[in-house]
Amino acid sequence: MRYGPAVRRRKLGAELRRQRELTGMTSRQAADAVGWHQSKVSRIETGSSGAKPADVARLLDAYRVSDPELRALLGALCGADSTGPGDGGSGSRRGWWYAYRDLLPSAYLDFISLESEASRSRTLETTVVPGLLQTPAYARAVTRAALGDPPERQVDELVRVRMARQSVLRRPRPLELCAILDEAVLRHEVGGPEVMAGQLGHLLDTGRLSHVRLHVLPFARGNHIGITGPFVIFSFPRIADLDVVVLDHLTSSLYLERKEDLRAYGAAFTTLRAHALSHEESLDFIAEIAAGHARTRTP
């Protein structure tokens, strides 16, 4: 288990090595092509050293990689768009989250960056609604509960970040989201009945989007492997080796990137989805709980 930046360096290096090998170039030839020492290419490819966006762009130019989607993805894996200003060179860019670099821990910035570049997200939640599906009122209640008694300004900014993250579901090529929700997620009255009623309605609305799939694990289904805790699996366009599993903790996020970990969590997610209600059944289940909330709120 490693923190995000180490995972990003390793995955960036592995893909750059693959692109070099596709050209038939040795690491020495690649170094000569860009005017570096061979050791710099080797350190980048093994993930032992970071790379600037301009460095990645020079290597991709040498390897004649013109695919803009691939170049953007590998540029994002540099981490400069989430943790630093870049060097102004080719391939340098900043994500919207850069403006919050003084507020958010680096692990969260890295998570947002990966989420923004991912093409698919598979998530299991056992206690709260996933961040991408939260309403502002629900996000505010969750933030207050997680941080104790934070200043109101801090809560406002963190909720603003949470809402900005949801833009991945509205972009021209939206993130494909498949979320498995334990029934407890729907039963916990976060923020009170009114906030929860609004959140359940929002789940129903978002669940009707073609690129969002919700699956509920009812209490009646008994114990399941998901009781070990929530996780997220990010997948990226066309490159399966870049998949990352993220485990959220109270103060940090841990990233799993070994192939055996990816296989294990991928298999666990598939098993959980088969154990859960179908998407259509889940929407009906959520609607039933929402109707119950409406009845209890009626004088």
Short mmCIF file of C-alpha atoms in Angstrom, two decimals:
data_model
loop_
_atom_site.label_atom_id
_atom_site.label_comp_id
_atom_site.label_asym_id
_atom_site.label_seq_id
_atom_site.Cartn_x
_atom_site.Cartn_y
_atom_site.Cartn_z
CA MET A 1 0.00 0.00 0.00
CA ARG A 2 1.38 3.39 -0.97
CA TYR A 3 0.23 6.96 -1.08
CA GLY A 4 -1.03 8.31 -4.36
CA PRO A 5 2.06 10.13 -5.68
CA ALA A 6 4.15 6.93 -5.56
CA VAL A 7 1.46 5.03 -7.41
CA ARG A 8 1.22 7.74 -10.04
CA ARG A 9 5.00 7.74 -10.61
CA ARG A 10 5.10 3.97 -10.99
CA LYS A 11 2.18 3.87 -13.39
CA LEU A 12 3.50 6.80 -15.40
CA GLY A 13 6.91 5.14 -15.67
CA ALA A 14 5.44 1.79 -16.72
CA GLU A 15 3.42 3.38 -19.51
CA LEU A 16 6.34 5.50 -20.72
CA ARG A 17 8.47 2.35 -20.83
CA ARG A 18 5.75 0.60 -22.83
CA GLN A 19 5.57 3.48 -25.30
CA ARG A 20 9.36 3.44 -25.68
CA GLU A 21 9.42 -0.31 -26.29
CA LEU A 22 6.72 0.05 -28.95
CA THR A 23 9.16 2.21 -30.93
CA GLY A 24 11.96 -0.34 -30.55
CA MET A 25 14.17 2.21 -28.80
CA THR A 26 16.48 1.33 -25.92
CA SER A 27 16.55 3.55 -22.84
CA ARG A 28 19.96 4.86 -24.00
CA GLN A 29 18.55 5.77 -27.41
CA ALA A 30 15.59 7.51 -25.76
CA ALA A 31 17.96 9.47 -23.53
CA ASP A 32 20.06 10.50 -26.51
CA ALA A 33 16.92 11.60 -28.37
CA VAL A 34 15.93 14.05 -25.63
CA GLY A 35 19.44 15.01 -24.50
CA TRP A 36 19.43 13.31 -21.09
CA HIS A 37 21.56 10.81 -19.25
CA GLN A 38 20.26 7.25 -19.52
CA SER A 39 19.91 7.11 -15.74
CA LYS A 40 17.19 9.81 -15.83
CA VAL A 41 15.07 7.78 -18.26
CA SER A 42 15.57 4.68 -16.11
CA ARG A 43 14.60 6.48 -12.89
CA ILE A 44 11.42 7.83 -14.49
CA GLU A 45 10.48 4.41 -15.91
CA THR A 46 10.96 2.63 -12.57
CA GLY A 47 9.02 5.31 -10.69
CA SER A 48 11.96 6.09 -8.41
CA SER A 49 12.00 9.65 -9.69
CA GLY A 50 9.22 12.04 -10.60
CA ALA A 51 8.83 13.69 -13.99
CA LYS A 52 7.75 17.18 -14.95
CA PRO A 53 5.01 17.64 -17.56
CA ALA A 54 7.61 19.02 -19.96
CA ASP A 55 9.76 15.90 -19.45
CA VAL A 56 6.84 13.63 -20.27
CA ALA A 57 5.96 15.71 -23.33
CA ARG A 58 9.56 15.46 -24.63
CA LEU A 59 9.58 11.68 -24.23
CA LEU A 60 6.19 11.31 -25.91
CA ASP A 61 7.41 13.50 -28.78
CA ALA A 62 10.47 11.25 -29.14
CA TYR A 63 8.18 8.20 -29.17
CA ARG A 64 5.90 9.91 -31.71
CA VAL A 65 2.84 9.61 -29.47
CA SER A 66 0.26 12.03 -30.85
CA ASP A 67 -2.92 10.71 -29.21
CA PRO A 68 -4.19 13.76 -27.22
CA GLU A 69 -6.17 11.60 -24.78
CA LEU A 70 -3.15 9.50 -23.89
CA ARG A 71 -0.89 12.54 -23.61
CA ALA A 72 -3.39 14.25 -21.30
CA LEU A 73 -3.68 11.17 -19.10
CA LEU A 74 0.07 10.73 -18.75
CA GLY A 75 0.45 14.45 -18.15
CA ALA A 76 -2.05 14.22 -15.30
CA LEU A 77 -0.11 11.34 -13.77
CA CYS A 78 2.85 13.70 -13.33
CA GLY A 79 0.89 15.19 -10.45
CA ALA A 80 1.89 18.76 -11.31
CA ASP A 81 -1.71 19.66 -12.08
CA SER A 82 -2.74 18.74 -8.53
CA THR A 83 0.25 19.42 -6.31
CA GLY A 84 2.38 22.09 -7.94
CA PRO A 85 2.45 24.93 -10.45
CA GLY A 86 4.31 23.04 -13.16
CA ASP A 87 7.10 24.69 -15.11
CA GLY A 88 5.11 26.39 -17.81
CA GLY A 89 6.43 23.95 -20.39
CA SER A 90 4.65 21.75 -22.87
CA GLY A 91 2.03 19.57 -21.24
CA SER A 92 1.79 21.70 -18.08
CA ARG A 93 -1.70 22.39 -16.80
CA ARG A 94 -3.58 22.86 -13.58
CA GLY A 95 -6.83 21.34 -12.48
CA TRP A 96 -9.53 23.38 -10.73
CA TRP A 97 -8.48 21.75 -7.46
CA TYR A 98 -5.10 23.56 -7.55
CA ALA A 99 -6.85 26.58 -6.06
CA TYR A 100 -7.56 24.47 -2.93
CA ARG A 101 -3.99 23.18 -2.47
CA ASP A 102 -3.63 25.01 0.88
CA LEU A 103 -6.90 23.60 2.20
CA LEU A 104 -6.77 19.95 1.10
CA PRO A 105 -4.24 17.27 2.06
CA SER A 106 -2.05 16.03 -0.79
CA ALA A 107 -3.67 12.57 -0.72
CA TYR A 108 -7.08 14.13 -1.37
CA LEU A 109 -5.68 16.33 -4.16
CA ASP A 110 -4.22 13.21 -5.73
CA PHE A 111 -7.54 11.39 -5.40
CA ILE A 112 -9.39 14.23 -7.14
CA SER A 113 -6.81 14.32 -9.92
CA LEU A 114 -7.13 10.58 -10.54
CA GLU A 115 -10.93 10.82 -10.41
CA SER A 116 -10.91 13.62 -12.98
CA GLU A 117 -8.87 11.55 -15.46
CA ALA A 118 -10.63 8.22 -14.89
CA SER A 119 -13.12 6.85 -17.38
CA ARG A 120 -14.82 4.52 -14.89
CA SER A 121 -15.25 4.34 -11.13
CA ARG A 122 -16.50 1.35 -9.17
CA THR A 123 -17.21 2.12 -5.54
CA LEU A 124 -18.51 0.32 -2.49
CA GLU A 125 -19.93 2.45 0.34
CA THR A 126 -21.05 1.03 3.66
CA THR A 127 -21.90 4.10 5.75
CA VAL A 128 -22.34 7.28 3.68
CA VAL A 129 -23.48 8.25 0.20
CA PRO A 130 -20.52 8.47 -2.23
CA GLY A 131 -19.19 12.00 -2.62
CA LEU A 132 -20.09 12.15 -6.31
CA LEU A 133 -23.75 11.57 -5.40
CA GLN A 134 -24.13 13.85 -2.37
CA THR A 135 -26.33 16.94 -2.13
CA PRO A 136 -24.79 20.12 -0.68
CA ALA A 137 -26.81 19.76 2.53
CA TYR A 138 -25.80 16.13 2.99
CA ALA A 139 -22.14 16.93 2.21
CA ARG A 140 -22.23 19.72 4.80
CA ALA A 141 -23.60 17.36 7.46
CA VAL A 142 -21.02 14.68 6.65
CA THR A 143 -18.19 17.21 6.74
CA ARG A 144 -19.25 18.56 10.12
CA ALA A 145 -19.52 15.05 11.54
CA ALA A 146 -16.10 14.04 10.19
CA LEU A 147 -14.24 17.12 11.43
CA GLY A 148 -15.99 17.68 14.75
CA ASP A 149 -16.65 21.40 15.04
CA PRO A 150 -14.81 23.03 12.11
CA PRO A 151 -15.07 26.74 11.23
CA GLU A 152 -18.03 27.48 8.97
CA ARG A 153 -15.74 28.87 6.27
CA GLN A 154 -13.81 25.59 6.14
CA VAL A 155 -17.05 23.65 5.81
CA ASP A 156 -18.18 25.92 2.98
CA GLU A 157 -14.95 25.38 1.06
CA LEU A 158 -14.93 21.61 1.54
CA VAL A 159 -18.53 21.36 0.37
CA ARG A 160 -17.64 23.50 -2.63
CA VAL A 161 -14.87 21.06 -3.49
CA ARG A 162 -17.25 18.11 -3.13
CA MET A 163 -19.74 19.71 -5.50
CA ALA A 164 -17.01 20.64 -8.00
CA ARG A 165 -15.88 17.00 -8.09
CA GLN A 166 -19.31 16.06 -9.39
CA SER A 167 -18.56 17.79 -12.69
CA VAL A 168 -17.06 14.48 -13.89
CA LEU A 169 -20.64 13.19 -14.18
CA ARG A 170 -21.68 16.13 -16.38
CA ARG A 171 -18.74 16.50 -18.76
CA PRO A 172 -19.09 15.58 -22.49
CA ARG A 173 -17.52 12.17 -21.81
CA PRO A 174 -18.86 11.57 -18.31
CA LEU A 175 -17.31 9.25 -15.77
CA GLU A 176 -19.06 5.88 -15.74
CA LEU A 177 -20.03 5.35 -12.11
CA CYS A 178 -21.14 2.05 -10.62
CA ALA A 179 -21.88 2.34 -6.90
CA ILE A 180 -22.79 -0.45 -4.51
CA LEU A 181 -24.54 0.91 -1.41
CA ASP A 182 -25.11 -1.00 1.79
CA GLU A 183 -28.65 -0.43 3.05
CA ALA A 184 -27.15 1.35 6.06
CA VAL A 185 -26.14 4.19 3.71
CA LEU A 186 -29.82 4.81 3.00
CA ARG A 187 -31.01 4.36 6.59
CA HIS A 188 -28.57 6.64 8.43
CA GLU A 189 -30.34 9.98 8.85
CA VAL A 190 -27.36 12.18 8.11
CA GLY A 191 -28.30 15.80 8.81
CA GLY A 192 -31.82 14.88 9.89
CA PRO A 193 -34.98 13.75 8.07
CA GLU A 194 -35.26 16.73 5.71
CA VAL A 195 -31.64 16.52 4.55
CA MET A 196 -31.94 12.76 4.11
CA ALA A 197 -35.16 13.06 2.15
CA GLY A 198 -33.47 15.45 -0.26
CA GLN A 199 -30.49 13.12 -0.55
CA LEU A 200 -32.64 10.11 -1.37
CA GLY A 201 -34.47 12.12 -4.04
CA HIS A 202 -31.12 13.16 -5.51
CA LEU A 203 -29.99 9.53 -5.63
CA LEU A 204 -33.08 8.67 -7.61
CA ASP A 205 -32.53 11.54 -10.05
CA THR A 206 -28.82 10.78 -10.55
CA GLY A 207 -29.51 7.05 -10.78
CA ARG A 208 -31.56 7.68 -13.90
CA LEU A 209 -28.50 8.95 -15.78
CA SER A 210 -27.34 6.46 -18.42
CA HIS A 211 -23.75 6.44 -17.09
CA VAL A 212 -24.68 5.87 -13.42
CA ARG A 213 -25.56 2.47 -11.97
CA LEU A 214 -26.66 1.97 -8.36
CA HIS A 215 -26.87 -1.38 -6.58
CA VAL A 216 -28.22 -1.69 -3.03
CA LEU A 217 -27.15 -4.45 -0.64
CA PRO A 218 -30.21 -4.93 1.62
CA PHE A 219 -29.77 -6.04 5.23
CA ALA A 220 -31.80 -9.12 4.31
CA ARG A 221 -28.98 -10.36 2.08
CA GLY A 222 -26.92 -11.06 5.22
CA ASN A 223 -23.16 -10.78 5.64
CA HIS A 224 -21.02 -10.17 2.60
CA ILE A 225 -17.40 -9.41 1.76
CA GLY A 226 -18.20 -5.70 1.67
CA ILE A 227 -18.30 -5.55 5.47
CA THR A 228 -14.51 -5.17 5.35
CA GLY A 229 -15.02 -1.54 4.37
CA PRO A 230 -15.51 0.86 1.45
CA PHE A 231 -13.22 1.12 -1.55
CA VAL A 232 -13.01 2.74 -4.97
CA ILE A 233 -11.54 1.29 -8.17
CA PHE A 234 -10.53 3.82 -10.81
CA SER A 235 -10.09 2.70 -14.43
CA PHE A 236 -8.57 4.82 -17.17
CA PRO A 237 -9.11 5.08 -20.94
CA ARG A 238 -7.66 2.15 -22.83
CA ILE A 239 -4.92 1.34 -20.31
CA ALA A 240 -5.98 -1.39 -17.87
CA ASP A 241 -2.58 -1.36 -16.15
CA LEU A 242 -3.33 2.11 -14.78
CA ASP A 243 -6.23 0.88 -12.60
CA VAL A 244 -5.97 1.94 -8.94
CA VAL A 245 -7.80 0.80 -5.80
CA VAL A 246 -8.30 3.49 -3.17
CA LEU A 247 -9.07 2.75 0.47
CA ASP A 248 -10.33 5.78 2.42
CA HIS A 249 -9.37 6.33 6.04
CA LEU A 250 -10.23 9.13 8.44
CA THR A 251 -6.99 11.05 7.88
CA SER A 252 -5.64 9.71 4.60
CA SER A 253 -6.18 7.52 1.56
CA LEU A 254 -4.20 4.40 0.74
CA TYR A 255 -3.63 3.27 -2.83
CA LEU A 256 -3.30 -0.34 -3.96
CA GLU A 257 -1.72 -0.91 -7.35
CA ARG A 258 -0.28 -4.44 -7.41
CA LYS A 259 -1.91 -6.68 -10.00
CA GLU A 260 -2.96 -9.20 -7.38
CA ASP A 261 -4.68 -6.44 -5.37
CA LEU A 262 -6.48 -5.17 -8.47
CA ARG A 263 -7.67 -8.69 -9.29
CA ALA A 264 -8.85 -9.30 -5.73
CA TYR A 265 -10.82 -6.06 -5.44
CA GLY A 266 -12.18 -6.36 -8.97
CA ALA A 267 -13.44 -9.87 -8.17
CA ALA A 268 -14.87 -8.68 -4.86
CA PHE A 269 -16.79 -5.89 -6.59
CA THR A 270 -18.18 -8.32 -9.17
CA THR A 271 -19.30 -10.68 -6.40
CA LEU A 272 -20.92 -7.86 -4.43
CA ARG A 273 -22.78 -6.56 -7.48
CA ALA A 274 -24.15 -10.06 -8.15
CA HIS A 275 -25.19 -10.27 -4.47
CA ALA A 276 -26.92 -6.88 -4.56
CA LEU A 277 -30.19 -5.76 -6.10
CA SER A 278 -30.24 -4.89 -9.78
CA HIS A 279 -30.09 -1.22 -10.77
CA GLU A 280 -33.84 -1.10 -11.40
CA GLU A 281 -34.63 -2.95 -8.16
CA SER A 282 -32.30 -0.62 -6.30
CA LEU A 283 -34.07 2.49 -7.58
CA ASP A 284 -37.37 1.00 -6.44
CA PHE A 285 -35.82 0.19 -3.06
CA ILE A 286 -34.53 3.76 -2.65
CA ALA A 287 -37.90 5.16 -3.75
CA GLU A 288 -39.63 3.06 -1.10
CA ILE A 289 -37.37 4.39 1.65
CA ALA A 290 -37.84 7.92 0.33
CA ALA A 291 -41.62 7.46 0.43
CA GLY A 292 -41.31 6.35 4.04
CA HIS A 293 -39.45 9.55 4.84
CA ALA A 294 -42.18 11.57 3.15
CA ARG A 295 -44.89 9.85 5.21
CA THR A 296 -43.10 10.43 8.53
CA ARG A 297 -42.62 14.12 7.68
CA THR A 298 -46.31 14.61 6.86
CA PRO A 299 -48.16 16.17 9.84
#
